[in-house]
Coordinates of C-alpha atoms and ligand atoms in Angstrom, one line a residue:
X1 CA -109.4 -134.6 -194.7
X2 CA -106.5 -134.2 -192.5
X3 CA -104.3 -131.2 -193.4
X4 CA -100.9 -131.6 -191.6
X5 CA -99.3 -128.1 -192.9
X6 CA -102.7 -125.9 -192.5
X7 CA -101.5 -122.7 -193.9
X8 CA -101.0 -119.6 -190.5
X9 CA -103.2 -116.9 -192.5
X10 CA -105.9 -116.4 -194.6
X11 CA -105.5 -116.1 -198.9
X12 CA -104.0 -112.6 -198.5
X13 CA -106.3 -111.1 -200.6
X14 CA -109.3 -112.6 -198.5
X15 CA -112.4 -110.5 -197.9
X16 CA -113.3 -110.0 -194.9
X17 CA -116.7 -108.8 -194.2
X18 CA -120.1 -107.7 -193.3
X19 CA -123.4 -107.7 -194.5
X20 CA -126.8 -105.8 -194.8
X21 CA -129.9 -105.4 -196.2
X22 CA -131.5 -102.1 -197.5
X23 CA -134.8 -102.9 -195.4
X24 CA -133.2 -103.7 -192.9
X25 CA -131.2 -101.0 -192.0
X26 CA -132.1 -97.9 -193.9
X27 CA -135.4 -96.5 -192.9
X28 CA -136.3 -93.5 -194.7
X29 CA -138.8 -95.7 -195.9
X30 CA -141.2 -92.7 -197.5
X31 CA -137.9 -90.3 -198.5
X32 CA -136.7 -88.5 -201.5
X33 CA -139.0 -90.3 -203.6
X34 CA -138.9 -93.8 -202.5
X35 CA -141.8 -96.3 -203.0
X36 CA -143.4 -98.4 -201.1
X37 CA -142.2 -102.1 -201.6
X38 CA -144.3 -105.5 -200.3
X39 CA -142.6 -105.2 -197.1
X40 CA -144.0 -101.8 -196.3
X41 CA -147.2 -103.2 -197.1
X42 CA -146.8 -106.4 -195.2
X43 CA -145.4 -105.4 -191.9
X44 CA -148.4 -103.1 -191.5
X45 CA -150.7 -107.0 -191.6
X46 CA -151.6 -107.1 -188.0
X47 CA -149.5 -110.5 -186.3
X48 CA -147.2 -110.8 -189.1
X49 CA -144.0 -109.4 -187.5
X50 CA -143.1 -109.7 -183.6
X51 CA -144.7 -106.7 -181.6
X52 CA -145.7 -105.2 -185.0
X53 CA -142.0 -103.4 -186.1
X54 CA -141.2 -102.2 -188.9
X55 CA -138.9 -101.1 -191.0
X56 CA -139.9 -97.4 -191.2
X57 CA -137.3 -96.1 -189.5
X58 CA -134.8 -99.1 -188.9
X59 CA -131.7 -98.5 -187.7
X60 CA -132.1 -95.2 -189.8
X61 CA -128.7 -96.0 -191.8
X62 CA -130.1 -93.9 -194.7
X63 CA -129.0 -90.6 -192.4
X64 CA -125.8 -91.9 -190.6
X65 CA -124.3 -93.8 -193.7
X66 CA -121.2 -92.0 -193.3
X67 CA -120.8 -92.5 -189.7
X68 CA -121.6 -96.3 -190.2
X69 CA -118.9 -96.3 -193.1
X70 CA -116.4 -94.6 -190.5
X71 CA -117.1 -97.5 -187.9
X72 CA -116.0 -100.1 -191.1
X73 CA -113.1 -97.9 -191.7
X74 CA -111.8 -97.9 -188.1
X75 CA -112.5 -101.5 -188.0
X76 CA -110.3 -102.3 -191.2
X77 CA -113.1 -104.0 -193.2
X78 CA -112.4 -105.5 -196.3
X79 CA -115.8 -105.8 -197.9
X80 CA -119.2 -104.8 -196.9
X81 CA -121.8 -106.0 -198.4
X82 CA -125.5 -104.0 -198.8
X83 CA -128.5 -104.4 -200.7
X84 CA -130.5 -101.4 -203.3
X85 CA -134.2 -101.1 -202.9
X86 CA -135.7 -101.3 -205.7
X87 CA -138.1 -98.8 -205.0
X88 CA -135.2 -96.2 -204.1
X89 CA -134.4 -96.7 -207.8
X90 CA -137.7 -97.0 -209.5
X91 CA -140.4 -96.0 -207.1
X92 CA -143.2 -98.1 -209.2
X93 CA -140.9 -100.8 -210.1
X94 CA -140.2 -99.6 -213.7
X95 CA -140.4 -96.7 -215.6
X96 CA -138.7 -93.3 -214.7
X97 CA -135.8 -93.4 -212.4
X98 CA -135.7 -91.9 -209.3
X99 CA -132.1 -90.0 -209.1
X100 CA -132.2 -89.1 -205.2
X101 CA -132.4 -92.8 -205.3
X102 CA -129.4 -93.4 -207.4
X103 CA -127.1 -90.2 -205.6
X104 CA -127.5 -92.1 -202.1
X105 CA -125.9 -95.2 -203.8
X106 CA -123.6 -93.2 -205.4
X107 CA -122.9 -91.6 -201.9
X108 CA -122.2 -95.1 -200.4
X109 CA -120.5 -96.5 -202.9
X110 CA -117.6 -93.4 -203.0
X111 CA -117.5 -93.4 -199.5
X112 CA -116.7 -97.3 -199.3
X113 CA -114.3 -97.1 -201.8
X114 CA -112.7 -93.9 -200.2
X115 CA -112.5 -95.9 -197.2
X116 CA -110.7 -98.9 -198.8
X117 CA -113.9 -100.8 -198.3
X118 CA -114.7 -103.2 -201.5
X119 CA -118.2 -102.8 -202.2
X120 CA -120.3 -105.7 -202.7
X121 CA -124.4 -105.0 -203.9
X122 CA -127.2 -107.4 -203.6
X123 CA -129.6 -106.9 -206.4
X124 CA -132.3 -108.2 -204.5
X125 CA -133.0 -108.7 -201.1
X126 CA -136.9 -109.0 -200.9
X127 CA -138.4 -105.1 -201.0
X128 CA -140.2 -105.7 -204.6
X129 CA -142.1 -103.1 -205.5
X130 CA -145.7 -103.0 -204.6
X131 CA -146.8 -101.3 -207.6
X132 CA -145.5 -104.6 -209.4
X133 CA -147.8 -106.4 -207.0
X134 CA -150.4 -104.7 -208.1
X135 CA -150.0 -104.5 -211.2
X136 CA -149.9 -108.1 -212.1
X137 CA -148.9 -109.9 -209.1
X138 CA -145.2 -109.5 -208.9
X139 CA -142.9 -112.5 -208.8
X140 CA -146.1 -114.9 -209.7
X141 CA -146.1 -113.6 -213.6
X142 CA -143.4 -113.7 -216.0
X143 CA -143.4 -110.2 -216.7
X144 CA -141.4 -110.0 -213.4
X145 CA -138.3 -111.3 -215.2
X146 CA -138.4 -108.0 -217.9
X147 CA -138.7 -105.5 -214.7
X148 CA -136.2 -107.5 -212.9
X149 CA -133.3 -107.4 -215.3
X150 CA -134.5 -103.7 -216.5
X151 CA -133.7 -102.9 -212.8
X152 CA -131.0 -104.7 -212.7
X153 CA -129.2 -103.7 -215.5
X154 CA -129.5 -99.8 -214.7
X155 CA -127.5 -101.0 -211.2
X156 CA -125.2 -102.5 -213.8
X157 CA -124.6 -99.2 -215.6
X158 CA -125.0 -96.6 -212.7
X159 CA -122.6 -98.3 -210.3
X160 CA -120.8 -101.4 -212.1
X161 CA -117.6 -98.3 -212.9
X162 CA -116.9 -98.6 -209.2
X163 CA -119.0 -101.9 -208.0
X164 CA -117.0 -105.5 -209.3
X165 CA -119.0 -108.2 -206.8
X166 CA -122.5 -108.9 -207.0
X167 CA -125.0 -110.8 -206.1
X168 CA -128.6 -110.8 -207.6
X169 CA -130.5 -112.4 -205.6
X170 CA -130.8 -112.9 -201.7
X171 CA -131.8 -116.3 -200.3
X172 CA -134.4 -117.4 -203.7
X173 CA -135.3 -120.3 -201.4
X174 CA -136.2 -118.6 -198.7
X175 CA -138.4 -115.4 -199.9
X176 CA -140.2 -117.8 -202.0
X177 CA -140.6 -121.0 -198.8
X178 CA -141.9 -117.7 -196.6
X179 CA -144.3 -116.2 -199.5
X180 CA -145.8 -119.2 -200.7
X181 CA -145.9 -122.2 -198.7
X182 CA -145.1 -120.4 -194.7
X183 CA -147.3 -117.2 -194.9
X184 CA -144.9 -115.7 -193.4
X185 CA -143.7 -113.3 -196.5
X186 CA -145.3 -111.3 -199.0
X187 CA -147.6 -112.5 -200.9
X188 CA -148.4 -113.9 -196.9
X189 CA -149.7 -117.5 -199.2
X190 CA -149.9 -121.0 -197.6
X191 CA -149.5 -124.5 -199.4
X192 CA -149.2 -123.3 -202.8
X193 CA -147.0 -125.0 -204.3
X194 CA -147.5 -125.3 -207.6
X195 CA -146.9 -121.2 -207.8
X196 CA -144.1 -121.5 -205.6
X197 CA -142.1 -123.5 -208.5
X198 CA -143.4 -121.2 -211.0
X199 CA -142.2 -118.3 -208.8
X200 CA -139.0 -119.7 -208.4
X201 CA -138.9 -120.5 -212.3
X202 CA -139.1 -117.1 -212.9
X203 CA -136.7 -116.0 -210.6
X204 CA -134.0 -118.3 -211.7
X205 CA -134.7 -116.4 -214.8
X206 CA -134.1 -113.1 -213.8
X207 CA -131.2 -114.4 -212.2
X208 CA -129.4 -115.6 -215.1
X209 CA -130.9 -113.0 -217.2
X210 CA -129.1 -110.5 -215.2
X211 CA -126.1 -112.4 -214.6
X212 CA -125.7 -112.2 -218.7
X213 CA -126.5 -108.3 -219.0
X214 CA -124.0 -107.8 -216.4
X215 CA -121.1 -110.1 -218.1
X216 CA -121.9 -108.1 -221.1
X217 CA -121.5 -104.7 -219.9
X218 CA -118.1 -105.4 -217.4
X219 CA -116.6 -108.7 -218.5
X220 CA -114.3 -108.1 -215.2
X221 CA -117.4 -107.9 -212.6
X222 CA -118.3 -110.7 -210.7
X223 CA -121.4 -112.0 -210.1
X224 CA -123.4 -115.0 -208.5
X225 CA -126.1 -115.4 -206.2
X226 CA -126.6 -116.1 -202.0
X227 CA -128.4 -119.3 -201.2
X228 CA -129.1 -120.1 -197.9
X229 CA -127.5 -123.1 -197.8
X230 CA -128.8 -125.7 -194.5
X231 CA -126.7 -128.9 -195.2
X232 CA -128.6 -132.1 -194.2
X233 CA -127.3 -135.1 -191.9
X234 CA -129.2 -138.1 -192.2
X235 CA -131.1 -139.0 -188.9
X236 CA -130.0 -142.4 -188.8
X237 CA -128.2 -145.3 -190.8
X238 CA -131.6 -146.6 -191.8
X239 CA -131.5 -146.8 -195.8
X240 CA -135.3 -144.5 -195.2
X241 CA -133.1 -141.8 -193.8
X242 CA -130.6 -141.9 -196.2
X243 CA -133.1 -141.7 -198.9
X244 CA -134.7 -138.5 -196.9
X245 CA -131.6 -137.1 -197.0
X246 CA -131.1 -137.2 -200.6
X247 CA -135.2 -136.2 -201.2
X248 CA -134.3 -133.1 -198.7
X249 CA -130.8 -132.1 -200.8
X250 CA -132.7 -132.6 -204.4
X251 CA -135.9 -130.9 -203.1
X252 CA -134.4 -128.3 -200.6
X253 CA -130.9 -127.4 -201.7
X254 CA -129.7 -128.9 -205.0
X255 CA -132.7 -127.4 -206.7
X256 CA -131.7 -124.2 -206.4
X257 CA -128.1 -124.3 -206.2
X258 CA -128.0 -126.7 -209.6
X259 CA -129.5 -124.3 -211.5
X260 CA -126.7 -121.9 -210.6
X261 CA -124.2 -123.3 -210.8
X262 CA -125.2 -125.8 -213.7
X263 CA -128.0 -124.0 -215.5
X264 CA -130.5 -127.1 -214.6
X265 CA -132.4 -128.8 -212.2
X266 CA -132.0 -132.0 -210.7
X267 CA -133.8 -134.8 -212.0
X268 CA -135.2 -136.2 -209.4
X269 CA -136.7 -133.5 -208.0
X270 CA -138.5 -132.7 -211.2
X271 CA -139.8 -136.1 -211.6
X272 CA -141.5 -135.6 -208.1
X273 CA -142.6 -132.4 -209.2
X274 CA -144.3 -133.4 -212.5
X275 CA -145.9 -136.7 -210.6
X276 CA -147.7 -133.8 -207.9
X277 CA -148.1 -131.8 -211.2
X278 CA -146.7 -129.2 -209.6
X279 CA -143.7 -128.8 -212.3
X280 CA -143.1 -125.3 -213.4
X281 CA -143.6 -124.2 -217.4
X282 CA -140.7 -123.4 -219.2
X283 CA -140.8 -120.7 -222.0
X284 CA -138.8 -121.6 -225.3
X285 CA -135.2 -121.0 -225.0
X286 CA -135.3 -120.9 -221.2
X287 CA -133.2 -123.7 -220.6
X288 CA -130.2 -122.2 -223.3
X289 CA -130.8 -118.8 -221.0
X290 CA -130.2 -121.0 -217.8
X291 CA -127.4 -122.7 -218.6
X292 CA -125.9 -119.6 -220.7
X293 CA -125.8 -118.0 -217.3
X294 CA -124.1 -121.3 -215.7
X295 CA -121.1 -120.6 -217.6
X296 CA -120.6 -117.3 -216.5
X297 CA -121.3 -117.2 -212.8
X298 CA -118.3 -116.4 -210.8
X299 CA -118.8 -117.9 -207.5
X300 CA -121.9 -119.5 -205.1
X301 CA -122.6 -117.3 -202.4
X302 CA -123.7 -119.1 -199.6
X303 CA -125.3 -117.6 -196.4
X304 CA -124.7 -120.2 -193.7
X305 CA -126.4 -120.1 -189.9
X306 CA -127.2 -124.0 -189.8
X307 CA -127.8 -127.7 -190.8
X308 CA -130.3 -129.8 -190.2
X309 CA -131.1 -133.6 -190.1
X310 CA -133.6 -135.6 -192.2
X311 CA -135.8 -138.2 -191.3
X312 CA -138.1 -140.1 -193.0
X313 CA -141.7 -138.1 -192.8
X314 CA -144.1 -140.8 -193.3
X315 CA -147.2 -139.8 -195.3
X316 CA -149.3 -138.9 -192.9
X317 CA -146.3 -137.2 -191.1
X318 CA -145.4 -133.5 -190.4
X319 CA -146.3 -130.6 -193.2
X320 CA -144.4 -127.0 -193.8
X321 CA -146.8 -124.8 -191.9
X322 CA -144.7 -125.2 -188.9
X323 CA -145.1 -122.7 -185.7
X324 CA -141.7 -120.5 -185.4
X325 CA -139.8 -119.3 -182.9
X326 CA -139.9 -115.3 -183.1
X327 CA -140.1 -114.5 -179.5
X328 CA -136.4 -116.2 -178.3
X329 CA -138.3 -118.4 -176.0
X330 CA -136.0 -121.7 -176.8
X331 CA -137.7 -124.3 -177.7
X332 CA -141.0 -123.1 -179.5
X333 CA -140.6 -123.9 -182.7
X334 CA -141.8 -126.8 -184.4
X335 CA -140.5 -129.7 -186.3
X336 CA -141.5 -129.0 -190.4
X337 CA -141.4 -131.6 -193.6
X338 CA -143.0 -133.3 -196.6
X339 CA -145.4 -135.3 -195.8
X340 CA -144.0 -138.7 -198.2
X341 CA -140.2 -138.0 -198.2
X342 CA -138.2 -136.1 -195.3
X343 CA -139.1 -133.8 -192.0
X344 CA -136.5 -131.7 -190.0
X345 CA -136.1 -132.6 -186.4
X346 CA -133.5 -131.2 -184.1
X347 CA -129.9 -132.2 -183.9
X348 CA -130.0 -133.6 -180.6
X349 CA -125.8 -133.2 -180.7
X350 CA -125.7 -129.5 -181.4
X351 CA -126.6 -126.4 -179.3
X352 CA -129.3 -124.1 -180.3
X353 CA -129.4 -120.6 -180.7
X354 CA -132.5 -118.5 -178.3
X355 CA -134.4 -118.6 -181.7
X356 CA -133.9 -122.6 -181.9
X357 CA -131.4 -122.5 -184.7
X358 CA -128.5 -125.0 -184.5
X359 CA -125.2 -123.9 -183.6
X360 CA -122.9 -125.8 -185.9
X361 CA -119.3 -124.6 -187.3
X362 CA -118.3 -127.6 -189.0
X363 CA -121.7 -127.4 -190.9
X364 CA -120.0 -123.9 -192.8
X365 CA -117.0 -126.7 -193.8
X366 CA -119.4 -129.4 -194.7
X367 CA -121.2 -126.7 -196.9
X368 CA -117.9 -125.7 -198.7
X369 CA -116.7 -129.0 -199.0
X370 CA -120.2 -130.0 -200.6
X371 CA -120.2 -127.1 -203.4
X372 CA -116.5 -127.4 -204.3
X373 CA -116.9 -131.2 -205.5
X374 CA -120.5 -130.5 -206.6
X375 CA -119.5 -127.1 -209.0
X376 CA -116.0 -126.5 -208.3
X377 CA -116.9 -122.9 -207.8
X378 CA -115.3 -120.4 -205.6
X379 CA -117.4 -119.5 -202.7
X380 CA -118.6 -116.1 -201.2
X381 CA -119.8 -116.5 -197.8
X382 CA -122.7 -114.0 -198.0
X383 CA -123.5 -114.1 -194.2
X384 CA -123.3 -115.9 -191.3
X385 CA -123.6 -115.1 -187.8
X386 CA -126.0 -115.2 -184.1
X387 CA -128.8 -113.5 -183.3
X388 CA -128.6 -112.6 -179.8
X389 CA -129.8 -110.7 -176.2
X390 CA -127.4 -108.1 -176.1
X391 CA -127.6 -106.2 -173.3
X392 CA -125.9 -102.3 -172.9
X393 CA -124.6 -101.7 -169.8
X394 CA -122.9 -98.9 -168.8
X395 CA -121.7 -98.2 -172.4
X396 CA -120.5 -101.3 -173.2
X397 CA -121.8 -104.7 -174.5
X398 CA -120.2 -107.7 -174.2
X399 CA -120.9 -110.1 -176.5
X400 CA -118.1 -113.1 -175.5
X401 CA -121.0 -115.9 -177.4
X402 CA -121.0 -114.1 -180.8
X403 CA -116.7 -114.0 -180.4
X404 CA -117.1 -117.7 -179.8
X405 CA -119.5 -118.4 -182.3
X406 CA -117.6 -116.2 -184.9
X407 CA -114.6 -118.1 -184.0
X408 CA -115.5 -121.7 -184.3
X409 CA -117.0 -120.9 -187.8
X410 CA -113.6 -119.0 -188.7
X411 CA -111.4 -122.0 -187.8
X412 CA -114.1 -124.4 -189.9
X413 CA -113.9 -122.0 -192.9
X414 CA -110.0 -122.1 -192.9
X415 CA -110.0 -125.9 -192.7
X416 CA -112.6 -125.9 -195.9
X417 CA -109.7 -123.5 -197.2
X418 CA -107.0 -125.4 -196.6
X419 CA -108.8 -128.4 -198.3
X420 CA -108.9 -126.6 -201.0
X421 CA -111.9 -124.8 -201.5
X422 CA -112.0 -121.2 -203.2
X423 CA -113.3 -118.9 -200.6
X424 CA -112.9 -115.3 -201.8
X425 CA -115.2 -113.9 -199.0
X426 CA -116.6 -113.7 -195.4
X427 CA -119.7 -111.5 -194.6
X428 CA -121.0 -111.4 -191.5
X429 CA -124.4 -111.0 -190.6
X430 CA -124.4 -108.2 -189.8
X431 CA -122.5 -105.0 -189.1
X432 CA -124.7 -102.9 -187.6
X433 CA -128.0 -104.5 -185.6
X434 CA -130.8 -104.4 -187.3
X435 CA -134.3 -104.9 -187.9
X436 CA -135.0 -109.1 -187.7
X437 CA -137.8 -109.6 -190.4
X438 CA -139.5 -111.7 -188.6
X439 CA -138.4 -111.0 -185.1
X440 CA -138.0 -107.4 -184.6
X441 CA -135.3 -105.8 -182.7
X442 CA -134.4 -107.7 -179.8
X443 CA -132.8 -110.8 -182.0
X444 CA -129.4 -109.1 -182.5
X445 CA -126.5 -109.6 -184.7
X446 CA -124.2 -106.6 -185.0
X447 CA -121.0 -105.8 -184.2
X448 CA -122.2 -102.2 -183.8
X449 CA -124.7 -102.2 -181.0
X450 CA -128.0 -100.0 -182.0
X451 CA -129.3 -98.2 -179.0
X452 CA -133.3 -99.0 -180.3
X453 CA -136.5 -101.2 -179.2
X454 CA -139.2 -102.6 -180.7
X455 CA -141.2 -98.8 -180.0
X456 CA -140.2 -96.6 -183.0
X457 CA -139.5 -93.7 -180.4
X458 CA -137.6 -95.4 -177.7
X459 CA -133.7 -95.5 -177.9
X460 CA -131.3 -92.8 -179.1
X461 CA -130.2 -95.3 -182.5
X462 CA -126.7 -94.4 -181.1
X463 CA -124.5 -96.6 -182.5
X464 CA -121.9 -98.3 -179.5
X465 CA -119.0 -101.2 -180.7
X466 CA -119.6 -104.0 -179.1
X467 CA -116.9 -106.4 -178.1
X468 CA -117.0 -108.6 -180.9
X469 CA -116.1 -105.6 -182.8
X470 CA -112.6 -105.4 -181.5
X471 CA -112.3 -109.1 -181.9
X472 CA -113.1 -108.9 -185.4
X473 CA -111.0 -105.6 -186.0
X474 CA -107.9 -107.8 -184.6
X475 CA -108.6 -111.1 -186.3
X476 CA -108.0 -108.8 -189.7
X477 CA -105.8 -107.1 -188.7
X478 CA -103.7 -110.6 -188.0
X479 CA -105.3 -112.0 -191.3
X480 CA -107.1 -115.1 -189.3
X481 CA -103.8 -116.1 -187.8
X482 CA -104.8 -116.0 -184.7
X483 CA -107.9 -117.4 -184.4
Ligands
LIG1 C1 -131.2 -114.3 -193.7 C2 -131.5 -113.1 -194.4 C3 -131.1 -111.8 -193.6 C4 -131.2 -111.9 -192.1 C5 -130.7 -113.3 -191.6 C6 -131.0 -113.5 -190.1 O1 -132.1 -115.3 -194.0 O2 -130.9 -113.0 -195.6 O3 -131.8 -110.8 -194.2 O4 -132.4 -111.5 -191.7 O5 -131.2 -114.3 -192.3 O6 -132.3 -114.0 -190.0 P1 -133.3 -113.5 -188.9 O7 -133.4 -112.0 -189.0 O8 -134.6 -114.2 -189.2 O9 -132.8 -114.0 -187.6

């Protein structure tokens, strides 16, 4: 569309933002009572993560939460968005709760809200207990879904007074892609994709399961969940491509964000399921549950670094065990896809990131555009950002390719606005630096530079603005005006 009288600002009452994750940033991984979760288990694997970090200490945000609220205040955040660990709450996954876990919440949550700082709580973002592991194989049997919303719902009731956005769960399709088909997750399984559809069955279930018990506790809360959302182009104008296209959106995309936002999943994609026989089982009433849940979700959050482009993957043609880039040695990782219907090969009209991600702001417009005339739901942009090299030198970093990058999203995401979609929020990934999964410390995202290395003892985890962190202070400040 062309817009001739773009609105100056922002909605005023947009949410501007930052996000974490509990893992991520908290350390204090063996404190006040906390269990261990898959990830503690998993990052000790020899090769799984780059030079071997871990989350143990982080970026130790468990013991400087109030100085990294102070840094959100001075900034003039709107929102900042964080995830619980489960096994803060209930060290074994169910069963007693753990109220040192619950007080540091509480901590956070007053001190946002004391600040000015909307809170916004992922459920979920990966840490499932271990002991539900054990116990019978976490997210691969239903009896996930009961511990799920149990967890859930004591969130709901602890902090849901105080706490009005959340989101349950973090990136379904990519926890599940990494655990069962890459490896490169807990449970650490390749190929196997008939639990990987029964996995995500399940979670889809203790999704909308959860999105019910909250609606029914504060009818005024809202809720959805973050998918992360990698728009497709098609490769060519070959009718092949086209069809990879719509095999990749179906397969990669719609059949996750259809079930939220319509309680079902598309067609197509099930039919290819059932013909590999790789379908998931329903339970009776499952399908009333899903689309019960439908009805009551409030927005899509959508956590947006990139698109990609589909191609037709002959038969014979490229599978999902790919190699990755987790060094930031450009150009190491590999092209994935199903073999039969679509692969992923680089956009060769976008920049990539050091990590080979494509750099792409009108992709975060494209994505809006696509889920406003697909649901007609508002949207929460649950992250988006670039990892980075950032370098301190003498006190300072500058970071003028995350400003630029920041930017050129902004501007897209005000168009989307302007074209009428509902965008209530913008996190950031992230506020603070933090640990990368996958790729350890040196991949960078914060606004807040973390004096740390990839050696737990090195670095002072001095906390230094970077600055983006004026820019974005400013660009609030100004409402987006200025962009
Ligand atoms: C998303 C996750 C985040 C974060 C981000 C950046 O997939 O929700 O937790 O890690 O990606 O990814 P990475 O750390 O791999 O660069």
């Amino acid at each position: 569309m062309y817009i001739t009288k773009p609105n100056k600002e922002f909605p005023s009452d947009f949410l501007w933002g930052s996000a974490s994750a509990a893992y991520q940033v908290e350390g204090a991984w063996d404190e006040d009572g906390k269990g261990r979760s898959v990830w503690d288990e998993f990052v000790r694997i020899p090769g799984k993560t780059f030079k071997a970090t871990t989350g143990d200490k982080a970026v130790d945000h468990y013991h400087r939460m109030e100085e990294d609220v102070r840094l959100m205040k001075e900034m003039g955040l709107k929102t900042y968005r964080f995830s619980i660990a489960w096994t803060r709450i209930f060290p074994d996954g169910n069963g007693e709760v753990n109220e040192e876990g619950v007080a540091f919440y509480n901590r956070l949550i007053d001190e946002l809200i004391n600040n000015d700082i909307t809170p916004m709580i992922t459920v979920y973002h990966w840490d499932l207990p271990q002991a539900l592991e054990n116990e019978y194989g976490g997210w691969e049997s239903r009896h996930i879904v009961d511990d799920f919303v149990h967890y859930a719902k004591t969130l709901f009731e602890r902090f849901g007074d105080r706490v009005k956005h959340w989101i349950v769960l973090n990136e379904q399709n990519v926890f599940t892609a990494h655990g069962w088909l890459m490896a490169t997750h807990p449970p650490g399984k390749v190929n196997d994709r008939k639990t990987f559809y029964q996995v995500n069955h399940h979670a889809f279930m203790a999704h909308a399961k959860s999105v019910i018990a909250l609606k029914s506790l504060w009818s005024d809360a809202m809720v959805g969940s973050s998918f992360a959302f990698g728009p497709s182009y098609a490769k060519s104008d070959k009718p092949e491509d086209a069809m990879a296209k719509m095999d990749y959106d179906d397969l990669q995309s719609y059949y996750w964000m259809d079930v939220y936002g319509y309680g079902r999943y598309p067609r197509a994609a099930l039919a290819q399921l059932r013909s590999e026989g790789v379908a998931p089982v329903f339970e009776e009433g499952d399908e009333e549950i899903l689309k019960e849940a439908a009805q009551l979700v409030d927005f899509m959050g959508v956590n947006y670094y990139q698109t990609c482009v589909a191609e037709y993957n002959p038969i014979d043609g490229v599978g999902m065990t790919n190699t990755m880039n987790t060094t930031g040695k450009k150009g190491t990782s590999t092209v994935q896809g199903v073999p039969g219907l679509y692969k992923n090969p680089q956009n060769e009209h976008l920049p990539t990131t050091d990590w080979d991600w494509t750099i792409d702001p009108e992709g975060l417009r494209f994505a809006c555009r696509d889920i406003t005339s697909r649901y007609d739901l508002p949207i929460v942009i649950s992250e988006n950002g670039l990892g980075a090299f950032d370098k301190l030198e003498e006190g300072k970093v500058h970071d003028p390719y995350r400003i630029d990058y920041l930017k050129r999203h902004l501007i897209e995401l005000k168009k989307a606005i302007d074209e009428g979609c509902r965008v209530l929020a913008y996190c950031t990934w992230s506020f603070t630096d933090l640990l990368s999964w996958l790729n350890g410390y040196q991949k960078r995202y914060g606004f807040v530079y973390v004096d740390r290395e990839e050696d737990e003892n090195e670095g002072t985890l001095n906390r230094i603005p970077k600055d983006s962190y004026y820019w974005y202070k400013y660009t609030i400040e100004t409402n987006g005006a200025e962009l």
